[in-house]
Short mmCIF file of C-alpha atoms and ligand atoms in Angstrom, two decimals:
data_model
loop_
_atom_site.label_atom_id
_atom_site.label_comp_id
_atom_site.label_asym_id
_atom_site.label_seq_id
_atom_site.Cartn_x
_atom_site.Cartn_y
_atom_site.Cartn_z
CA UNK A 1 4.15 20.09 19.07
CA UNK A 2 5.90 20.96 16.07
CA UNK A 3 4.00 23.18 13.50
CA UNK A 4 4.96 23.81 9.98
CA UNK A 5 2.99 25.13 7.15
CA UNK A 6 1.16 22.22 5.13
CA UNK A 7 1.28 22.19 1.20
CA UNK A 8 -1.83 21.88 -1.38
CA UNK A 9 -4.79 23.26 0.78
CA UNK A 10 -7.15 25.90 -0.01
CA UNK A 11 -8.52 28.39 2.07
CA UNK A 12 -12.46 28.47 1.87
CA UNK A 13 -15.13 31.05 4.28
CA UNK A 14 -15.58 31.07 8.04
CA UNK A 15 -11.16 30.35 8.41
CA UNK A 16 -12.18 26.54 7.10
CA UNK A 17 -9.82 24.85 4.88
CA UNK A 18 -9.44 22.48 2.65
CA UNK A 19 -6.87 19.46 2.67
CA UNK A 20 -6.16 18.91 -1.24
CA UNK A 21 -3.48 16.09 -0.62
CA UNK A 22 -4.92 12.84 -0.13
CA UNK A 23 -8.69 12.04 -1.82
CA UNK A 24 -10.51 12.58 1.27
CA UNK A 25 -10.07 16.25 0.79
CA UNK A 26 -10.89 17.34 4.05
CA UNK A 27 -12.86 20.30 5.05
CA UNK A 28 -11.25 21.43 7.83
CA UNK A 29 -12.82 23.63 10.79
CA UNK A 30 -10.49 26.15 12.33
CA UNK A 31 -9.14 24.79 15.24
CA UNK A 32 -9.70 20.90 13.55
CA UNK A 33 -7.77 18.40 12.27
CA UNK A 34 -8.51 15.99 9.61
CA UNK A 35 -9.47 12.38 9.02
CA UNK A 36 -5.83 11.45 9.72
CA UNK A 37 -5.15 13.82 12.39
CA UNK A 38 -1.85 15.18 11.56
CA UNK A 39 -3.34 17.87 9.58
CA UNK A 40 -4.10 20.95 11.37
CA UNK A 41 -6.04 24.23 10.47
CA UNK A 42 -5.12 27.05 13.04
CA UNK A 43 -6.98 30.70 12.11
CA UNK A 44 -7.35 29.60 8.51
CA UNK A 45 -4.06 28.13 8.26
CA UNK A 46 -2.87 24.19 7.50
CA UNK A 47 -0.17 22.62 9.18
CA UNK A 48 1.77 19.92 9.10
CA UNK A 49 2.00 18.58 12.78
CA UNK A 50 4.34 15.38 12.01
CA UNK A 51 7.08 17.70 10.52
CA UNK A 52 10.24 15.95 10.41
CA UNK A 53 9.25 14.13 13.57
CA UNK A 54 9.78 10.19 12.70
CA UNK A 55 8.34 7.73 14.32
CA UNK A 56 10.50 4.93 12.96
CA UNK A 57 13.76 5.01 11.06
CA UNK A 58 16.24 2.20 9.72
CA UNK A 59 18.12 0.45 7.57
CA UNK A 60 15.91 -1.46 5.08
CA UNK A 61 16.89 -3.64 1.62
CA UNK A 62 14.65 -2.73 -1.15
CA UNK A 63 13.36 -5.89 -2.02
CA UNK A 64 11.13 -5.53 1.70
CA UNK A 65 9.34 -2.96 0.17
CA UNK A 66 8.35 -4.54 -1.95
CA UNK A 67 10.34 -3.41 -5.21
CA UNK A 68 11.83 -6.43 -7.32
CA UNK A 69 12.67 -4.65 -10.62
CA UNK A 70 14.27 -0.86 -9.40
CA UNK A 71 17.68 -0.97 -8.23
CA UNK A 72 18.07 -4.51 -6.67
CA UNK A 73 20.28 -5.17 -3.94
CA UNK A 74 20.27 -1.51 -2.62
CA UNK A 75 19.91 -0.37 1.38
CA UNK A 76 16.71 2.09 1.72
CA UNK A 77 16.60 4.20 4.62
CA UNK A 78 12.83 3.81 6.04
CA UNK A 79 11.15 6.60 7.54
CA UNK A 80 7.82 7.07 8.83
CA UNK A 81 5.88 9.98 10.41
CA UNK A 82 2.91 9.51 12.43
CA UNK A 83 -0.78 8.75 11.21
CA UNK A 84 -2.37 7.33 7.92
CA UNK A 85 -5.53 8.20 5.75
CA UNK A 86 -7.03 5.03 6.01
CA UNK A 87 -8.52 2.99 9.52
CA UNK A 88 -7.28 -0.53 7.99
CA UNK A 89 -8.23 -3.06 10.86
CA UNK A 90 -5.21 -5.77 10.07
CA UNK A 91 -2.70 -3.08 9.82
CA UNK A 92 0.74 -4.09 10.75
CA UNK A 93 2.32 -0.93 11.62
CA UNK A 94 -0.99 0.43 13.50
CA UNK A 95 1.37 1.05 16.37
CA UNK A 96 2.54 3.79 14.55
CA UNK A 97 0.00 4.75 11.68
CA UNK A 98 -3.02 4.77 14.09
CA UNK A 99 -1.79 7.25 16.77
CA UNK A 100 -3.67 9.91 18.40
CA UNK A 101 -0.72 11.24 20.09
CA UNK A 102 1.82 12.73 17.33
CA UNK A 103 4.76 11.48 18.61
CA UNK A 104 8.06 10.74 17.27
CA UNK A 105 11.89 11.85 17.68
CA UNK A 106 13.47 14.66 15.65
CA UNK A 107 14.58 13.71 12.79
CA UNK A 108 15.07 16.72 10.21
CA UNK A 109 15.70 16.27 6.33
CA UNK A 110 19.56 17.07 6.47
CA UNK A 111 19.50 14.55 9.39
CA UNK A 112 17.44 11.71 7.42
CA UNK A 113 20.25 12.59 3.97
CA UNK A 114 23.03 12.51 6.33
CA UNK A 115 22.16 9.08 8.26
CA UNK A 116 21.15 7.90 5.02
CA UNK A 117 24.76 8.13 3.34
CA UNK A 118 26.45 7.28 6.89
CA UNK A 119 24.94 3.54 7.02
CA UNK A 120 25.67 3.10 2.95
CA UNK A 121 22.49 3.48 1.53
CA UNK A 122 20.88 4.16 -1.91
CA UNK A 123 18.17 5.72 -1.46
CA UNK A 124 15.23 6.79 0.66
CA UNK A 125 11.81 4.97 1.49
CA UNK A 126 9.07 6.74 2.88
CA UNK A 127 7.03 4.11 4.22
CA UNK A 128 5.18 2.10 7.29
CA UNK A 129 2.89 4.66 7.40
CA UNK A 130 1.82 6.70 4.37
CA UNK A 131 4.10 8.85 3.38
CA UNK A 132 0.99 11.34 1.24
CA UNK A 133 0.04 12.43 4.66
CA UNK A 134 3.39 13.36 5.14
CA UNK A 135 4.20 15.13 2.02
CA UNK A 136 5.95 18.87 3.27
CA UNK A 137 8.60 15.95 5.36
CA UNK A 138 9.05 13.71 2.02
CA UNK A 139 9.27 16.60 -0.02
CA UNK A 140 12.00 18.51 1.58
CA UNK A 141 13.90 15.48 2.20
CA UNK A 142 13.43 13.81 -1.19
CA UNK A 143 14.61 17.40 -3.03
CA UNK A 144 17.91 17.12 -0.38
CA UNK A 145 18.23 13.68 -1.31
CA UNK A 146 18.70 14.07 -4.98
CA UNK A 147 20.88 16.16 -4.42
CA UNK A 148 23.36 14.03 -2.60
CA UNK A 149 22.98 11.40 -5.15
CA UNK A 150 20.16 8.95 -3.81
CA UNK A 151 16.83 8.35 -4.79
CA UNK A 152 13.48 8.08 -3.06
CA UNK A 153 10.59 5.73 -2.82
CA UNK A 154 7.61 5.92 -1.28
CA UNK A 155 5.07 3.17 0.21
CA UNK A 156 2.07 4.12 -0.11
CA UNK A 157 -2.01 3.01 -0.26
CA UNK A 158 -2.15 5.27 -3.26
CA UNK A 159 -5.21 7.49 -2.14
CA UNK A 160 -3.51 10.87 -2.99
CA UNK A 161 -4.69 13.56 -5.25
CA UNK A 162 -3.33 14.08 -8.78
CA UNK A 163 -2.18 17.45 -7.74
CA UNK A 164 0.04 15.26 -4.58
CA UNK A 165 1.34 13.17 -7.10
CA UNK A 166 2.62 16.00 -9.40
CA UNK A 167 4.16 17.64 -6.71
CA UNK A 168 6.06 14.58 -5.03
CA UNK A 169 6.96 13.39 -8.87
CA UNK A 170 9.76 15.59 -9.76
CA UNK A 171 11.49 13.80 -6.66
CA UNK A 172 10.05 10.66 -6.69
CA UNK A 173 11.24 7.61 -8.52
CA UNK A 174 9.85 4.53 -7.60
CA UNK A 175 6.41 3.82 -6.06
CA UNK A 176 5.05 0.92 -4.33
CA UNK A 177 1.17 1.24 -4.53
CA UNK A 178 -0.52 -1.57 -2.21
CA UNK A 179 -3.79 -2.71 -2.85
CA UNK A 180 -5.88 -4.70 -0.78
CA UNK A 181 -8.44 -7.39 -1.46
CA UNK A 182 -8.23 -6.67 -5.01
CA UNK A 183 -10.00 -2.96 -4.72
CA UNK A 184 -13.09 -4.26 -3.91
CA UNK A 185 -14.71 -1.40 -2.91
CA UNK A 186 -16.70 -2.83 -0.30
CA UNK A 187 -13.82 -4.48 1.43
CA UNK A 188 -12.11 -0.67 2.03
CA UNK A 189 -15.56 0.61 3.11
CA UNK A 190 -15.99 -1.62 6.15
CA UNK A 191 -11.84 -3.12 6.64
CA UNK A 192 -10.40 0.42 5.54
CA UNK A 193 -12.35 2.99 5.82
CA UNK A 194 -12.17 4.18 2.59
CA UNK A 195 -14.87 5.26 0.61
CA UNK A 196 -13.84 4.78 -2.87
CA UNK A 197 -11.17 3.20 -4.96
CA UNK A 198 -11.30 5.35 -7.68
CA UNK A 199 -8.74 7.82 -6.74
CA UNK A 200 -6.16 5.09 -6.51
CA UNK A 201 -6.72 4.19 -9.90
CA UNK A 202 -6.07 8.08 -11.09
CA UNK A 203 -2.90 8.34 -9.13
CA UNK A 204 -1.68 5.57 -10.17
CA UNK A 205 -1.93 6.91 -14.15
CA UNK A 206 -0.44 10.18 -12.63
CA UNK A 207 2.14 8.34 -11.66
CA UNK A 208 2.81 6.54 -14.69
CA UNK A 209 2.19 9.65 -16.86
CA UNK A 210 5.03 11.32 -14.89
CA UNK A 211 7.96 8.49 -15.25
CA UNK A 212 8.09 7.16 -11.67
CA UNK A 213 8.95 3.40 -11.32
CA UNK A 214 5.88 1.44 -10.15
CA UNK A 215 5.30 -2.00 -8.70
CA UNK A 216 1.80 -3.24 -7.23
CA UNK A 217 0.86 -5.40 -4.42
CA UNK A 218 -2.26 -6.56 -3.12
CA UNK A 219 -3.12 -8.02 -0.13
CA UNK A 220 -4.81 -11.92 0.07
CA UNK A 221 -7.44 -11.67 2.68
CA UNK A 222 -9.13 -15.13 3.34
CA UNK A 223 -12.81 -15.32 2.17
CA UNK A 224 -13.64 -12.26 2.44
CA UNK A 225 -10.82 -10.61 -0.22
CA UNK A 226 -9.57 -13.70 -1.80
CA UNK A 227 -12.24 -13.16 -5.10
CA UNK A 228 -10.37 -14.24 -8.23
CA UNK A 229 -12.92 -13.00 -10.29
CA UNK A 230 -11.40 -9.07 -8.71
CA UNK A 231 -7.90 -10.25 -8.49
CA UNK A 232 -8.61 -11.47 -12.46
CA UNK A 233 -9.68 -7.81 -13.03
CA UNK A 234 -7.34 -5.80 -11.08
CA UNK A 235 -4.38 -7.66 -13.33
CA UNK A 236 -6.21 -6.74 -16.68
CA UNK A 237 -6.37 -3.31 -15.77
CA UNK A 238 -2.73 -3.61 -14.39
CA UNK A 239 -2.23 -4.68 -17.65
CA UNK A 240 -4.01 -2.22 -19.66
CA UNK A 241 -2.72 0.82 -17.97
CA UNK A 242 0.39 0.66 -16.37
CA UNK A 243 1.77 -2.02 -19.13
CA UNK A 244 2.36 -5.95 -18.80
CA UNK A 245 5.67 -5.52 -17.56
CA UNK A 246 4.84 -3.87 -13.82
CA UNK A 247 5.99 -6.37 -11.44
CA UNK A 248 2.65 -7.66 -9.44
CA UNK A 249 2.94 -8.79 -5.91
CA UNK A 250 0.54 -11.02 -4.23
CA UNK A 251 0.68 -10.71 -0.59
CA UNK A 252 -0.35 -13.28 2.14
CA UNK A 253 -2.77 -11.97 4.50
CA UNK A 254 -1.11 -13.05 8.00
CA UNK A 255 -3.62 -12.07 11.32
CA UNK A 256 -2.38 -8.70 13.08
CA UNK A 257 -4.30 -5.79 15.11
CA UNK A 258 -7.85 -6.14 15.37
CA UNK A 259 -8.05 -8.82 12.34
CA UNK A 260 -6.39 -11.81 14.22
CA UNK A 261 -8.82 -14.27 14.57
CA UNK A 262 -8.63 -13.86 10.90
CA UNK A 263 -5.64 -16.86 9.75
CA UNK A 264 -3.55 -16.67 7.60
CA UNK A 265 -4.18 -17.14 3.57
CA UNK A 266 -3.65 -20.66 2.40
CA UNK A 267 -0.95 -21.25 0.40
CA UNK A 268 -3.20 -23.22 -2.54
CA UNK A 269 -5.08 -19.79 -2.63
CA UNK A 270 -1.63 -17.69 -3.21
CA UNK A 271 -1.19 -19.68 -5.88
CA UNK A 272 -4.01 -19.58 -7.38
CA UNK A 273 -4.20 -15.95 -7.26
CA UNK A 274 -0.79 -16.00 -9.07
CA UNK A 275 -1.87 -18.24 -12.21
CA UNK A 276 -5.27 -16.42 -12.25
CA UNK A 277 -2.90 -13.14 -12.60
CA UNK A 278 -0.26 -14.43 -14.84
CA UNK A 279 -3.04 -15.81 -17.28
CA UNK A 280 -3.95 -12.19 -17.69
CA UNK A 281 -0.72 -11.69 -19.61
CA UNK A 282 1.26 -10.05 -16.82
CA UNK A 283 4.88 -11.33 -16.79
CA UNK A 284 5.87 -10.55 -13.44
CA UNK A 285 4.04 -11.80 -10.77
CA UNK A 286 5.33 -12.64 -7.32
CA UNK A 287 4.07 -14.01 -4.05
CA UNK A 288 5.48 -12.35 -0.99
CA UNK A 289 4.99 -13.13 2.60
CA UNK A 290 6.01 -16.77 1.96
CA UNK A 291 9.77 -17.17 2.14
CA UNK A 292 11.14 -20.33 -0.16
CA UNK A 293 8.56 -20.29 -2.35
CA UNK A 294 9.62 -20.64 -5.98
CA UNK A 295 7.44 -17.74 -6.92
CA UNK A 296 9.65 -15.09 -4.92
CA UNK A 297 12.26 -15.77 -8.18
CA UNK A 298 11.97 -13.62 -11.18
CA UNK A 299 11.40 -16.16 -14.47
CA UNK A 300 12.01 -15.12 -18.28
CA UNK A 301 9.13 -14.63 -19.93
CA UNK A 302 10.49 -15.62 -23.05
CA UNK A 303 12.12 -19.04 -22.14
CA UNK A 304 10.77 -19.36 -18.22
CA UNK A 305 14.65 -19.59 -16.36
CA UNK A 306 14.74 -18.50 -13.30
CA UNK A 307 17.21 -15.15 -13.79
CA UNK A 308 16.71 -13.99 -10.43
CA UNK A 309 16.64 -16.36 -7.42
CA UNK A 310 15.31 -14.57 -3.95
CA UNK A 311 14.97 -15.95 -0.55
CA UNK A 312 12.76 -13.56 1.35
CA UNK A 313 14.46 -10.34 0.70
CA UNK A 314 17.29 -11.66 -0.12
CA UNK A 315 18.97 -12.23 -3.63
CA UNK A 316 21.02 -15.57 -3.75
CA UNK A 317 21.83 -15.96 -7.67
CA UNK A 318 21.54 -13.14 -10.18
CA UNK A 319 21.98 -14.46 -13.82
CA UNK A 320 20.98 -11.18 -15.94
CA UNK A 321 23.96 -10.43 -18.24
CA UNK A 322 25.47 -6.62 -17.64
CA UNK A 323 22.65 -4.90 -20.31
CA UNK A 324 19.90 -6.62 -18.26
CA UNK A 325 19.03 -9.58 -20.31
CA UNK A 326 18.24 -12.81 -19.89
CA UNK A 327 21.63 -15.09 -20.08
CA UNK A 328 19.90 -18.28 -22.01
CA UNK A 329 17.91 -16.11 -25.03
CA UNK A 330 18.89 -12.48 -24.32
CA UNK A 331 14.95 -11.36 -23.96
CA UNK A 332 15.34 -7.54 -22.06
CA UNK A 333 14.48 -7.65 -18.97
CA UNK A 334 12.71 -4.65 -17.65
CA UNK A 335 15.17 -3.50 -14.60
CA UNK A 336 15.77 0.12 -13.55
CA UNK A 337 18.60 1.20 -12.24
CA UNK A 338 21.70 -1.04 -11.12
CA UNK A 339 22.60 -4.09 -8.86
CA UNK A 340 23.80 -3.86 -5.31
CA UNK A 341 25.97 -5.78 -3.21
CA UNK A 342 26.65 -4.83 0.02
CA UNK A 343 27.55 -6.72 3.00
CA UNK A 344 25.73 -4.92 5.20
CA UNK A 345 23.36 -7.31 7.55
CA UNK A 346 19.93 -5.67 7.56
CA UNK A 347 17.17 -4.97 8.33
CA UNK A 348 18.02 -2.55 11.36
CA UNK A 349 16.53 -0.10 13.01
CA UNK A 350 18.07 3.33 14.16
CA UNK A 351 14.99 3.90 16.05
S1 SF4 B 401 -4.15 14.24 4.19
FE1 SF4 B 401 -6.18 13.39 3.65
S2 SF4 B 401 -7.04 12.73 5.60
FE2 SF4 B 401 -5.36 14.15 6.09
S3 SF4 B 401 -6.34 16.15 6.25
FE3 SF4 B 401 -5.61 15.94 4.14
S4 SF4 B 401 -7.37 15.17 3.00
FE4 SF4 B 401 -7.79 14.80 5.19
#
């Protein structure tokens, strides 16, 4: 086992620590881990034990992210480390993000840069698991990437500390910040095992305060975190904070790990979620997890064409003029970055 010294803890009496990165802020025993069990205090010292170990790496386009509205068209390479913060029972990637064991193949910063550029991407994700709890990896590869010219996104739930999100910032440049069941608090306490939203909310304005490129999603559980009334509220503060211009992303709820007697969210609901969340003046809201539908397509919110026509996560007609704007009555349309075209097929995994 790999051990490498963690960032953002402080050292408290008796050789305990404390775990300053994610909101749990762990008071770690010596010779304990913390709540996501990747985190290590030896003698009164924190380590990292998922350093530069990746448990899954590949080729990924951007839009699977999701992240409509930064760089469109790029390749991402994904990487993921072992564990997560939060116990969500319909996790998709709990193969991965649930482990006890902290496995994974080496797969060291120069070595993520270096793969990156060999299969033609943009730009790093750090993602399938959450990338906060493996910050020291992201960081060191995210400084390494700048420098070779590509950018870096992470995936995350959003729980991290302020002091996390100042730290990853200076490298970081887009965000994908998924919510579930609208934040209703109870839903993380019993699905999640989270015991407050809050934080999300504050590192989210961190975020925003310090430039990075952010684009929401929440998760459509049937019944129990389908509430309009919350997904009505969670787009007003949207909204209010972060601006009426961050792309929103509804996502179907589809049965997985130890939610899958659980079916999938209705269709009708999805798009009732979506009107419910455009009606609260945001002007980019998308369903995702439902490939064809017409909501997948970016629309002009001054004149309602479709500009940008997706299947899934891929583009098939991009309209924007050169400057960004929409082609029928030149409204701006709020798109960092540049197109890609590659002709790459994707996704694919290097392990
Ligand atoms: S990253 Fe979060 S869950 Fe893990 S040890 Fe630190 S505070 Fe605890």
């Amino acid at each position: 086992m790999s051990l490498h010294e963690a960032m953002l803890y402080e050292e408290h009496a008796e050789n305990k620590v404390k775990c300053c990165l994610c909101a749990r802020r762990c008071l770690i025993s010596d010779g304990a881990t913390g709540f996501c069990l990747v985190r290590k205090n030896q003698g009164g010292v924190l380590y990292s034990l998922n350093y530069g170990k990746a448990v899954s790496a590949g080729v990924d386009p951007i839009s699977k992210k999701p992240l409509s509205h930064f760089n469109p068209g790029a390749l991402v390479m994904s990487v993921a480390a072992a564990g997560c913060n939060f116990r969500c029972q319909f996790c998709d990637n709990w193969m991965i993000s649930q482990e006890k064991e902290i496995a994974g193949n080496p797969f060291p910063p120069e070595e993520v840069v270096k793969s990156a550029k060999e299969n033609q991407c943009q730009g790093i994700s750090y993602t399938y698991t959450e990338p906060t709890i493996f910050m020291e990896y992201t960081y060191d590869t995210a400084k390494l990437a700048r420098e070779a010219g590509l950018f870096n996104t992470f995936v995350t739930n959003g729980y991290m500390t302020p002091e996390a999100v100042k730290t990853i910032a200076p490298y970081l440049d887009a965000a994908t910040v998924d919510f579930k069941a609208a934040g209703d608090p109870d839903f993380y306490k019993s699905v999640s095992a989270v015991p407050s939203v809050e934080p999300i909310y504050e590192a989210l304005k961190e975020l925003k305060l310090n430039g990075v490129h952010i684009e929401i999603t929440n998760l459509v559980v049937p019944k129990m975190g389908d509430s309009m009334d919350k997904i009505r509220a969670m787009a007003k503060w949207i909204k209010d904070y972060l601006g009426p211009d961050t792309p929103f992303h509804l996502l179907r709820f589809h049965p997985d790990y130890k939610m899958t007697t659980v079916p999938a969210t209705d269709v009708k609901v999805m798009e009732q979620a979506l009107l419910t969340a455009k009606n609260q003046g945001l002007n980019y809201v998308y369903l995702g997890n439902i490939p064809g539908h017409a909501s997948e397509n970016t629309y002009c919110p001054n004149c309602d064409t479709a500009i940008i026509k997706r299947y899934a996560f891929e583009i098939i007609e991009w309209k924007l003029t050169k400057d960004m704007k929409c082609p029928v009555c030149g409204y701006q349309i709020p798109i960092k970055g540049k197109v890609w075209q590659s002709n790459l097929r994707y996704p694919y995994a290097l392990f």
